[in-house]
Short mmCIF file of C-alpha atoms in Angstrom, two decimals:
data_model
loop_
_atom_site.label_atom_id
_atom_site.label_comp_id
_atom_site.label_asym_id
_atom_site.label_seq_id
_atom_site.Cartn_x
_atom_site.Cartn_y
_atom_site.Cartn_z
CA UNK A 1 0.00 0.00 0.00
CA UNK A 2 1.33 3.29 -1.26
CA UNK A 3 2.46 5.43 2.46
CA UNK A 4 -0.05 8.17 1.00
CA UNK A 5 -2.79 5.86 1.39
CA UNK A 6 -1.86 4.47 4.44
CA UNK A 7 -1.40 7.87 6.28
CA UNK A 8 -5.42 7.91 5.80
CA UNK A 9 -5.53 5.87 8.18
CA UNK A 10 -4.04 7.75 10.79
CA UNK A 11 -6.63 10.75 9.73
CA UNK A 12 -9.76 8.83 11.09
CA UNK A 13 -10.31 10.86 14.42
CA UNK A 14 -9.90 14.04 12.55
CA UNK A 15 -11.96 13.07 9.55
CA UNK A 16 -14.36 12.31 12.20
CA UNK A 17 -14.37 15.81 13.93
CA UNK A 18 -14.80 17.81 10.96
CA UNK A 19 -17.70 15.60 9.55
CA UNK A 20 -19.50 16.66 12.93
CA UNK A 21 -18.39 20.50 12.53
CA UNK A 22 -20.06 20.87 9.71
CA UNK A 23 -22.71 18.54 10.10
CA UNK A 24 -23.83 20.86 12.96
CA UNK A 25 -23.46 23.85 10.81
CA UNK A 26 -27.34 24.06 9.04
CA UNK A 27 -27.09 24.27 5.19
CA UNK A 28 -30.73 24.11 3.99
CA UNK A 29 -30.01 25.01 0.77
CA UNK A 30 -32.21 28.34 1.05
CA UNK A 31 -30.66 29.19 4.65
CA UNK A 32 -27.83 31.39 2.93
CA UNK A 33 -25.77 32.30 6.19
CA UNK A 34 -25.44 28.61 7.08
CA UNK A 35 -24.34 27.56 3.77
CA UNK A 36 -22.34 30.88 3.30
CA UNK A 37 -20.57 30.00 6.57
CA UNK A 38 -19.66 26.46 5.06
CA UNK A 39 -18.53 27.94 2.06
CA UNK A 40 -16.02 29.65 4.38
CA UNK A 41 -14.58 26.76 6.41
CA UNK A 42 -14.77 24.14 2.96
CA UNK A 43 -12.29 26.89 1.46
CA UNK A 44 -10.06 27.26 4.30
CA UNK A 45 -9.46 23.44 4.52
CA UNK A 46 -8.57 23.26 1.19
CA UNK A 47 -6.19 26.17 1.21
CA UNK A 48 -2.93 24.49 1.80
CA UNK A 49 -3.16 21.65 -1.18
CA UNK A 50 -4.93 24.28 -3.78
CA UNK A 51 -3.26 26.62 -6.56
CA UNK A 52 -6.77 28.38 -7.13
CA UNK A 53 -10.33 28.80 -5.11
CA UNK A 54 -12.73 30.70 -6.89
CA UNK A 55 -15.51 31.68 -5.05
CA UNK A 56 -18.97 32.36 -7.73
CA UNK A 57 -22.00 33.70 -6.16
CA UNK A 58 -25.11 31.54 -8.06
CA UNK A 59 -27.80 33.36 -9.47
CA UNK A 60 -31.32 33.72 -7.49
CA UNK A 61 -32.94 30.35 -7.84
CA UNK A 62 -36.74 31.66 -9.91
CA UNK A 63 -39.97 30.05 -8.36
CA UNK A 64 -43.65 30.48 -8.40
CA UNK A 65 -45.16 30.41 -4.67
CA UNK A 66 -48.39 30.02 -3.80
CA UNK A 67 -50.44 32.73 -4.88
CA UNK A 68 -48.71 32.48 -8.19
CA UNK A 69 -46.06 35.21 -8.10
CA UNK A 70 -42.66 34.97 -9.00
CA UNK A 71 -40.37 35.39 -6.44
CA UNK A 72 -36.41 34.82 -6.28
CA UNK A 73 -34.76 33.10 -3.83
CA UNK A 74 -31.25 33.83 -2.98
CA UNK A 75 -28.76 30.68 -2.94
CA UNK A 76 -25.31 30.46 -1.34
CA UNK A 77 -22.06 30.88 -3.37
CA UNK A 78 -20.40 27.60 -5.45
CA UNK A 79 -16.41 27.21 -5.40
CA UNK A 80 -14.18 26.03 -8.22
CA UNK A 81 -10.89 24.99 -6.36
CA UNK A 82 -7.66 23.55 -8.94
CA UNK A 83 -4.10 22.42 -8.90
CA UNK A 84 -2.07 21.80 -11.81
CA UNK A 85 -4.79 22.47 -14.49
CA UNK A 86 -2.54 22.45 -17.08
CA UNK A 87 -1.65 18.70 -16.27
CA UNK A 88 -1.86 15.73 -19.68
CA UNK A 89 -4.34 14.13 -17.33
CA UNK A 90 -7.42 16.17 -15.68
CA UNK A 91 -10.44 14.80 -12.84
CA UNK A 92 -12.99 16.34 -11.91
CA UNK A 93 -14.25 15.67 -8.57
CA UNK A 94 -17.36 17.11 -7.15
CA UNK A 95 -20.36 17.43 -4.47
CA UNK A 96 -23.08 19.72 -3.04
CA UNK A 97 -22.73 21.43 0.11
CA UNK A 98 -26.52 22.42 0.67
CA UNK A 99 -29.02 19.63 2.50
CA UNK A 100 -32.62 18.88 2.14
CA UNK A 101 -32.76 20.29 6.06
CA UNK A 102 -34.66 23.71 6.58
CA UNK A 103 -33.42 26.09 9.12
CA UNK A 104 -36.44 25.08 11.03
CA UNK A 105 -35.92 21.93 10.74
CA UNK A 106 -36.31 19.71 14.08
CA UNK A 107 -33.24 17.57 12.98
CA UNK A 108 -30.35 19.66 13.32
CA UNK A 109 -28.17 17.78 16.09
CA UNK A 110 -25.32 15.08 15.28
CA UNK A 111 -24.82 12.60 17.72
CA UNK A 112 -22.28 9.61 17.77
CA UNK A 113 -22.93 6.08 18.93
CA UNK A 114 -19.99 3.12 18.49
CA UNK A 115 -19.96 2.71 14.66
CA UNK A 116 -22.54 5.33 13.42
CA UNK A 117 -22.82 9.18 13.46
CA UNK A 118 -26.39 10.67 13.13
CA UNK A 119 -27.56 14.20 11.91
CA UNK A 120 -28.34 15.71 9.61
CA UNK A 121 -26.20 15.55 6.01
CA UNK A 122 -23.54 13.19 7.24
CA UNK A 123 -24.35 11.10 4.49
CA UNK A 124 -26.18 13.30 2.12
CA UNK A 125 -23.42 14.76 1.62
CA UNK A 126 -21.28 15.99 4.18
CA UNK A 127 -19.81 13.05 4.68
CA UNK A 128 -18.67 12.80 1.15
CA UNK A 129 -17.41 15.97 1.59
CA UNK A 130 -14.94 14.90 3.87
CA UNK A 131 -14.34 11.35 1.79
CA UNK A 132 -13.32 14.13 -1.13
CA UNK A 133 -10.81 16.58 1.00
CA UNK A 134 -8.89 13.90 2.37
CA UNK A 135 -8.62 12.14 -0.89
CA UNK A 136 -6.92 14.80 -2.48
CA UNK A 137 -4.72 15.21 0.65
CA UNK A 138 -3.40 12.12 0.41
CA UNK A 139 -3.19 12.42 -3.46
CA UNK A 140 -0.95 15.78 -3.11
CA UNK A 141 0.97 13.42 -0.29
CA UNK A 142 1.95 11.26 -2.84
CA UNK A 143 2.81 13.91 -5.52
CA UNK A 144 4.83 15.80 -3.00
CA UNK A 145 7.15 12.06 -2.52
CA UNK A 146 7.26 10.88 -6.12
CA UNK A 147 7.11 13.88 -8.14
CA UNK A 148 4.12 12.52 -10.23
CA UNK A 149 2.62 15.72 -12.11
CA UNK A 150 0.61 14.12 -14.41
CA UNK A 151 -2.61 14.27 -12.56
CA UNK A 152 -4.68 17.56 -12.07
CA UNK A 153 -7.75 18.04 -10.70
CA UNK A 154 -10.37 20.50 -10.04
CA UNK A 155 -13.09 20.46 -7.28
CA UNK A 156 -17.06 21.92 -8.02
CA UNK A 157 -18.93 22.39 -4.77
CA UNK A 158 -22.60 23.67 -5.65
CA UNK A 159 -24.89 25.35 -3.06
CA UNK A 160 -28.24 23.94 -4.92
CA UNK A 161 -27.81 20.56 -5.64
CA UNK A 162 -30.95 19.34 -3.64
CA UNK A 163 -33.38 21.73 -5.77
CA UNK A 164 -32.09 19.85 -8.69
CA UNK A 165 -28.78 22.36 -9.30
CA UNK A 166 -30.47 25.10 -11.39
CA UNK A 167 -28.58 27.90 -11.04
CA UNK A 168 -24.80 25.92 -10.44
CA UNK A 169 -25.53 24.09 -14.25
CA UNK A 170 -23.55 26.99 -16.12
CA UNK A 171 -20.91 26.28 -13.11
CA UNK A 172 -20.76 22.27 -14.22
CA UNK A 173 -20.44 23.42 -17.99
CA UNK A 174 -17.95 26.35 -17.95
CA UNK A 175 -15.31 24.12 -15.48
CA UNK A 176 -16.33 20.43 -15.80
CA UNK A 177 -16.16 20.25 -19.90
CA UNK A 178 -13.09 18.99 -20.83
CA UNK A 179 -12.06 16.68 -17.82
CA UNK A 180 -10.76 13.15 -18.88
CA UNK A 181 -12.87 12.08 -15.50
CA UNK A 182 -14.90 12.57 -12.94
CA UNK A 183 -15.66 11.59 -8.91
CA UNK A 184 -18.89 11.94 -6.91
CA UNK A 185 -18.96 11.88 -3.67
CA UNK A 186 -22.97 11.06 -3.37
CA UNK A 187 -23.49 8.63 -0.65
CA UNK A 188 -22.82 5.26 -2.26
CA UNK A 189 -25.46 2.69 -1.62
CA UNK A 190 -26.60 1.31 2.20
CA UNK A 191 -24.44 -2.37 0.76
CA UNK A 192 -21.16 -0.26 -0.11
CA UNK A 193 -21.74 -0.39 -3.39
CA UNK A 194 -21.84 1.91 -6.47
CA UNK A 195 -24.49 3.55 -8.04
CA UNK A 196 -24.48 2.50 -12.12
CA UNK A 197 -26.84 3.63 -14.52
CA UNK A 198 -29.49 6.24 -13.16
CA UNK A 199 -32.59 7.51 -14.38
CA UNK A 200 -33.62 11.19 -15.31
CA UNK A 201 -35.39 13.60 -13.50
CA UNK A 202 -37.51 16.62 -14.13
CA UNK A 203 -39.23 19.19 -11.77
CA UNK A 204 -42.17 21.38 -13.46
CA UNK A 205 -45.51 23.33 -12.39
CA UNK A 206 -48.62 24.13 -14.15
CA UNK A 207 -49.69 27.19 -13.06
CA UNK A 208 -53.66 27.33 -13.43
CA UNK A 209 -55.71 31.14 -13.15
CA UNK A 210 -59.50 31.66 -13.67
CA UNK A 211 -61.32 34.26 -12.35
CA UNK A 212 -61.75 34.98 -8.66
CA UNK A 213 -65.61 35.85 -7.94
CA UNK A 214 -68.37 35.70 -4.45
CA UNK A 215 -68.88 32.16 -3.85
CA UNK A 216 -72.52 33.21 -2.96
CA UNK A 217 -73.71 35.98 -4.86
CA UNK A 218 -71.65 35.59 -8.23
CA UNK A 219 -70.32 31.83 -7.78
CA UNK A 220 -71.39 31.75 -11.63
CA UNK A 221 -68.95 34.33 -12.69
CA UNK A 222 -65.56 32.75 -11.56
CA UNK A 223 -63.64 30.40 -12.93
CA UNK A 224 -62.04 27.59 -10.14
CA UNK A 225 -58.98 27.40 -10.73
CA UNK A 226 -58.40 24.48 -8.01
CA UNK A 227 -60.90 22.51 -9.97
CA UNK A 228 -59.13 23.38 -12.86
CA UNK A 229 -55.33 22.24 -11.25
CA UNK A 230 -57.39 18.54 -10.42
CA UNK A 231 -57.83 18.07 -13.73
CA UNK A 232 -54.24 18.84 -14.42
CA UNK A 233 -53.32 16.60 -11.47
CA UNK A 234 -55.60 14.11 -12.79
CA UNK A 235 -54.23 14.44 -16.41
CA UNK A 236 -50.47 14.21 -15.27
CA UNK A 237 -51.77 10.93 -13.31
CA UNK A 238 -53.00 9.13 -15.97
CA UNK A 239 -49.93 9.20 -18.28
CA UNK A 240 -47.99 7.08 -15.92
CA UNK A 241 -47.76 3.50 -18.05
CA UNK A 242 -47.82 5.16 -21.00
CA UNK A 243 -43.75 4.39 -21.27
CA UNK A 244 -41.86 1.70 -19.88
CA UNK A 245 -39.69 2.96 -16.61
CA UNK A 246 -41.48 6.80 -16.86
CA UNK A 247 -43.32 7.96 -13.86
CA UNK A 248 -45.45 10.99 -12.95
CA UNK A 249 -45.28 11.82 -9.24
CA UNK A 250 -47.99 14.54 -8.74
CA UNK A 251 -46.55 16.05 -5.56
CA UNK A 252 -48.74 19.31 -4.86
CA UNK A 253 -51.22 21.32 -5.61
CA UNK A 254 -50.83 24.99 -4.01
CA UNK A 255 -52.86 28.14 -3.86
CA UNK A 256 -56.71 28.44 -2.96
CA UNK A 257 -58.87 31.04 -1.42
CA UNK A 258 -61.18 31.54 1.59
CA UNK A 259 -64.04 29.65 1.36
CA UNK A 260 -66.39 32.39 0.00
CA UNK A 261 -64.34 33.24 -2.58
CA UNK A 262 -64.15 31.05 -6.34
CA UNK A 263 -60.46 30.75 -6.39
CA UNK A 264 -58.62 32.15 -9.19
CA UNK A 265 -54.96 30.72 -9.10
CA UNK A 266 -53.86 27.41 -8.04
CA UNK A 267 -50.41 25.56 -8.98
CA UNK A 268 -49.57 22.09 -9.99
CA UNK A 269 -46.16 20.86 -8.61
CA UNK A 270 -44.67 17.20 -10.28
CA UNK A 271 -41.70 15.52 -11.08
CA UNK A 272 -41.10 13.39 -14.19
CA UNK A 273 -38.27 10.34 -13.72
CA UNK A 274 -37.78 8.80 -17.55
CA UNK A 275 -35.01 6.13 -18.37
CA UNK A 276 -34.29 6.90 -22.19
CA UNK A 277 -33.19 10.55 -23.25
CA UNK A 278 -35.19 10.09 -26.54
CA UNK A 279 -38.36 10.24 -24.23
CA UNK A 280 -38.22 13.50 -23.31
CA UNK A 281 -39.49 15.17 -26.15
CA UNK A 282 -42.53 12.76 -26.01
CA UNK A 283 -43.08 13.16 -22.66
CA UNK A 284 -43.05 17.33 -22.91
CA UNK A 285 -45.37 16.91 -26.09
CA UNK A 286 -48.05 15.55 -23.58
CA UNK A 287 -47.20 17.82 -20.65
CA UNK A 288 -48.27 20.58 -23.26
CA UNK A 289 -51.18 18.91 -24.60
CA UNK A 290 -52.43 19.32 -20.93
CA UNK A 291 -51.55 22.76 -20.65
CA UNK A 292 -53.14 23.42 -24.67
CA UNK A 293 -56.31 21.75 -23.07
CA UNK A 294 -57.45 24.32 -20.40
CA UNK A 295 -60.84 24.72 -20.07
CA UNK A 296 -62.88 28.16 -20.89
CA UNK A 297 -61.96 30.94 -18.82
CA UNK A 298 -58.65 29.28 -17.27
CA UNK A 299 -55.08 29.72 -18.37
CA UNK A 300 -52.51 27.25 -18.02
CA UNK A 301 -48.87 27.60 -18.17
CA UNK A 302 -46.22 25.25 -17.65
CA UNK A 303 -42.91 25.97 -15.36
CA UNK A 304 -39.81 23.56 -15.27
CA UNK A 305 -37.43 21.61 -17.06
CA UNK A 306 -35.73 18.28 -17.73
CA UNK A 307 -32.84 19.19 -15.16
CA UNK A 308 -31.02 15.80 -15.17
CA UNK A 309 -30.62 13.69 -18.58
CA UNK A 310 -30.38 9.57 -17.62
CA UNK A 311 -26.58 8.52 -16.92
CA UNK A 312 -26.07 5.56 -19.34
CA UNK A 313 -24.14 2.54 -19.11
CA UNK A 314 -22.20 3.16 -21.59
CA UNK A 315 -18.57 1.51 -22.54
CA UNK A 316 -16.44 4.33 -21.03
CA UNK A 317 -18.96 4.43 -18.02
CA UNK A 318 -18.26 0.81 -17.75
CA UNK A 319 -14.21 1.05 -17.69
CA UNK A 320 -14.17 3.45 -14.99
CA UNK A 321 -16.65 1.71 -12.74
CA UNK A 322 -14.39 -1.66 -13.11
CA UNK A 323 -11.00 0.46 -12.37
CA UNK A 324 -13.08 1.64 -9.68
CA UNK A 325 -13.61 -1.56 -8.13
CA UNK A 326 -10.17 -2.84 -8.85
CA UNK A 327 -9.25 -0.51 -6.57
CA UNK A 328 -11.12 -1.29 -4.28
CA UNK A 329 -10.32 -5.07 -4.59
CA UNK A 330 -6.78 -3.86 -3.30
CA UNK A 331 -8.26 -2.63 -0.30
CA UNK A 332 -9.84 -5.72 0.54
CA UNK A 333 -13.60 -3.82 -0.50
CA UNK A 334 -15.73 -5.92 -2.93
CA UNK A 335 -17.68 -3.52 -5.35
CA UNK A 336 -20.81 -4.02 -7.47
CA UNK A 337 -22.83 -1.64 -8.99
CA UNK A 338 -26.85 -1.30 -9.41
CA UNK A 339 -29.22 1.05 -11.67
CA UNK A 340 -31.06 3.55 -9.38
CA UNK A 341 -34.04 5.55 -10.23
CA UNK A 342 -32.36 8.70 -8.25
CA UNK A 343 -30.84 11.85 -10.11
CA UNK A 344 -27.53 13.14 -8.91
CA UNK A 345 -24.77 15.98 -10.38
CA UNK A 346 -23.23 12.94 -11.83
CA UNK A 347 -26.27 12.83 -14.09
CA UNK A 348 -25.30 16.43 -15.44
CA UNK A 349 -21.33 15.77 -15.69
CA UNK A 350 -22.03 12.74 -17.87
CA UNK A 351 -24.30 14.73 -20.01
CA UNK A 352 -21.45 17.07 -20.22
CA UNK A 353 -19.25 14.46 -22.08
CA UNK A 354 -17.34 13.81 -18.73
CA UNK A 355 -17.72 9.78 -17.63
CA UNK A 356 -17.78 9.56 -13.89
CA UNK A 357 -18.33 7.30 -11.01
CA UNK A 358 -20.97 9.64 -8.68
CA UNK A 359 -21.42 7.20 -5.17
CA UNK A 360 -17.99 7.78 -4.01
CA UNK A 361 -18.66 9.00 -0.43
CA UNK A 362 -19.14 7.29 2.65
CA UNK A 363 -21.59 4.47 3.49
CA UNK A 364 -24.84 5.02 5.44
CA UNK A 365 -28.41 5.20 5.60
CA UNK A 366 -31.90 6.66 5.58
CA UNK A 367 -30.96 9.98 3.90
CA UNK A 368 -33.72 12.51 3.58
CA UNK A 369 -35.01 11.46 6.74
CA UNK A 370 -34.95 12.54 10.49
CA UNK A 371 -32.87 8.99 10.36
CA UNK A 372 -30.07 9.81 8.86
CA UNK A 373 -26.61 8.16 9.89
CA UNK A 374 -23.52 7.43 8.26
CA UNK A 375 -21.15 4.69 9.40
CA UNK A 376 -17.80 6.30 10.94
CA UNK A 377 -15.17 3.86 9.30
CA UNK A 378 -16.30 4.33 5.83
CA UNK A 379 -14.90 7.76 6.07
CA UNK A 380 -11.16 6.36 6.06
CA UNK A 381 -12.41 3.40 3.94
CA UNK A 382 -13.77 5.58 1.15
CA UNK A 383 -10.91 8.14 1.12
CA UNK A 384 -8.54 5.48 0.65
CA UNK A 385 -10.65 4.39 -2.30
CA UNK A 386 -10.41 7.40 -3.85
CA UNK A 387 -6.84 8.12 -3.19
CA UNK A 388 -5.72 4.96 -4.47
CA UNK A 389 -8.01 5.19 -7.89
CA UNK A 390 -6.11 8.97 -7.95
CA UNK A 391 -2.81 7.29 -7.68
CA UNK A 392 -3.41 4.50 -10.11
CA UNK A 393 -4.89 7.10 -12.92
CA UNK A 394 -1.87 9.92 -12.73
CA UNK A 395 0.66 6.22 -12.75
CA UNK A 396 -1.42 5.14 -15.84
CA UNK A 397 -0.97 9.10 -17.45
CA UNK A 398 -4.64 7.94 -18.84
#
């Protein structure tokens, strides 16, 4: 085992410290001082192995609330971080630092047991976070002892990834294009293993407005629009079997009025998840059918896009994930890989002409939830993973 890899080892406790600093620090990806505040420590730990940090402030993330008015929503910065970009040989290695956990959000404290840390984004993706910064310490370890320049790398850490990375996209396509590679560091699966192929993923809205009018004296003259969003809702439902592996999760309806009042606006929130690229042009064709189909007196208009394009299992897809798990077969870790329905950045870098290998952080459970834990020696386990793919790569010059 190279001494860079095995000096992980010796990193554990501190790994282990840090995960729980900024697990405690709340990054809700629309609480901007908490993330703004990780954005601060994340650079500073990074400062002693990095040539460049760019700091990029992410435009306001665009949304329609409740009442049907378009608001913007700040979001925290993104960082680009690099060393020796103008290396033969150039990774990419990546992962979010916002959570799906509100400031108000009862789970906010981390606690340790034995094996496991709990709180909240230890997994999802804090933990990862960790996985990625030692990794590249131990990488720039081994540069500094061999001399081994052929490797360089550049880190993306987005502030938005949980809303489906809207505003970080032009982040992912201005520094990501043109990387021979790229690491992850989603949590890998509950087993240990690696996420392969993945679905795609869309967010939209129909936004529904009639005409708002008494509910006793004029009920006649308005036009409902909450009847008019069920319909939608109801429309959206029934597409689902229409293509093999598509589904149509009708999440919300929002807006509404008092009850002596016809209700003039009223919003219908969904998410598409499609396993084919080619079916997203047949899949928006219907979307606007619905929205073409709105009844007299009602508007419809449709909010959204196709934010993450399926990852395929494609033959370059397929080398990396075996090099991967040779790797790992070094380390005594025994790697598969399994298709998952779930979207991640990885998604977008692929699309991006960049193969990559997106479940590289640490091992755990129940993200998403009031549950969530992480188990504390897959910290050291997963960094070693990554250090030794790293090593073998720049070795290999390809």
């Amino acid at each position: 085992m190279d001494p860079a890899i095995a000096w992980i080892d010796s990193q554990q406790t501190a790994m282990e410290r840090l995960l729980i600093d900024w697990a405690s620090i709340n990054t809700g990806t629309f609480h901007l001082a908490g993330v703004q505040r990780l954005v601060d420590e994340v650079a500073g730990q990074f400062e002693p192995i990095a040539e460049s940090i760019l700091r990029l402030p992410l435009a306001s993330h665009h949304e329609t609330n409740a009442r049907g008015e378009a608001i913007e929503m700040p979001l925290g910065d993104a960082l680009v971080i690099t060393r020796r970009s103008d290396a033969p040989l150039q990774a990419v290695l990546a992962i979010h630092l916002d959570t799906v956990y509100p400031v108000d959000s009862p789970f906010q404290a981390v606690i340790c047991s034995d094996e496991r840390i709990e709180g909240p984004g230890v997994a999802d993706a804090k933990g990862g976070l960790v996985v990625l910064l030692y990794a590249l310490l131990a990488f720039e370890h081994y540069v500094a002892a061999t001399g081994d320049q052929r490797l360089g790398w550049r880190v993306i850490l987005n502030s938005d990834e949980e809303i489906g990375s809207p505003c970080s996209a032009d982040v992912f396509a201005k520094y990501a294009v043109g990387a021979d590679f790229g690491l992850v560091y989603e949590p890998s699966l509950p087993s240990g293993n690696l996420v392969g192929e993945r679905g795609g993923s869309g967010n939209f809205a129909i936004v529904a407005r009639g005409k708002s009018a008494h509910a006793g004296r004029e009920f006649a003259a308005g036009r409902n629009a909450v009847i008019a969003a069920a319909e939608v809702a109801r429309e959206l439902h029934s597409l689902n079997g229409r293509w093999p592996g598509v589904t149509i999760n009708v999440a919300r309806i929002d807006g509404g009025s008092p009850y002596n009042v016809v209700p003039d606006v009223a919003i219908v929130r969904f998410n598409v998840r499609y396993p084919k690229p080619e079916l997203e042009a047949e899949i928006s064709t219907a979307i606007d059918q619905i929205v073409a189909g709105a009844a007299e007196g009602i508007t419809l208009t449709r909010e959204g896009r196709f934010s993450a394009p399926p990852k395929l299992f494609d033959p370059q897809y397929q080398t990396l994930l075996r090099q991967v798990r040779d790797c790992g077969l070094h380390l005594g870790l025994d790697l598969a890989w399994e298709r998952s329905g779930g979207v991640c950045d990885g998604n977008r870098l692929a699309a991006l002409g960049v193969p990559n290998v997106d479940t590289l952080g640490v091992r755990g459970g129940n993200i998403h939830s009031t549950e969530e834990f992480m188990w504390r020696a897959s910290l050291a386990e997963r960094a070693k993973l990554s250090a030794s793919f790293l090593i073998t790569k720049s070795l290999a010059g390809k």
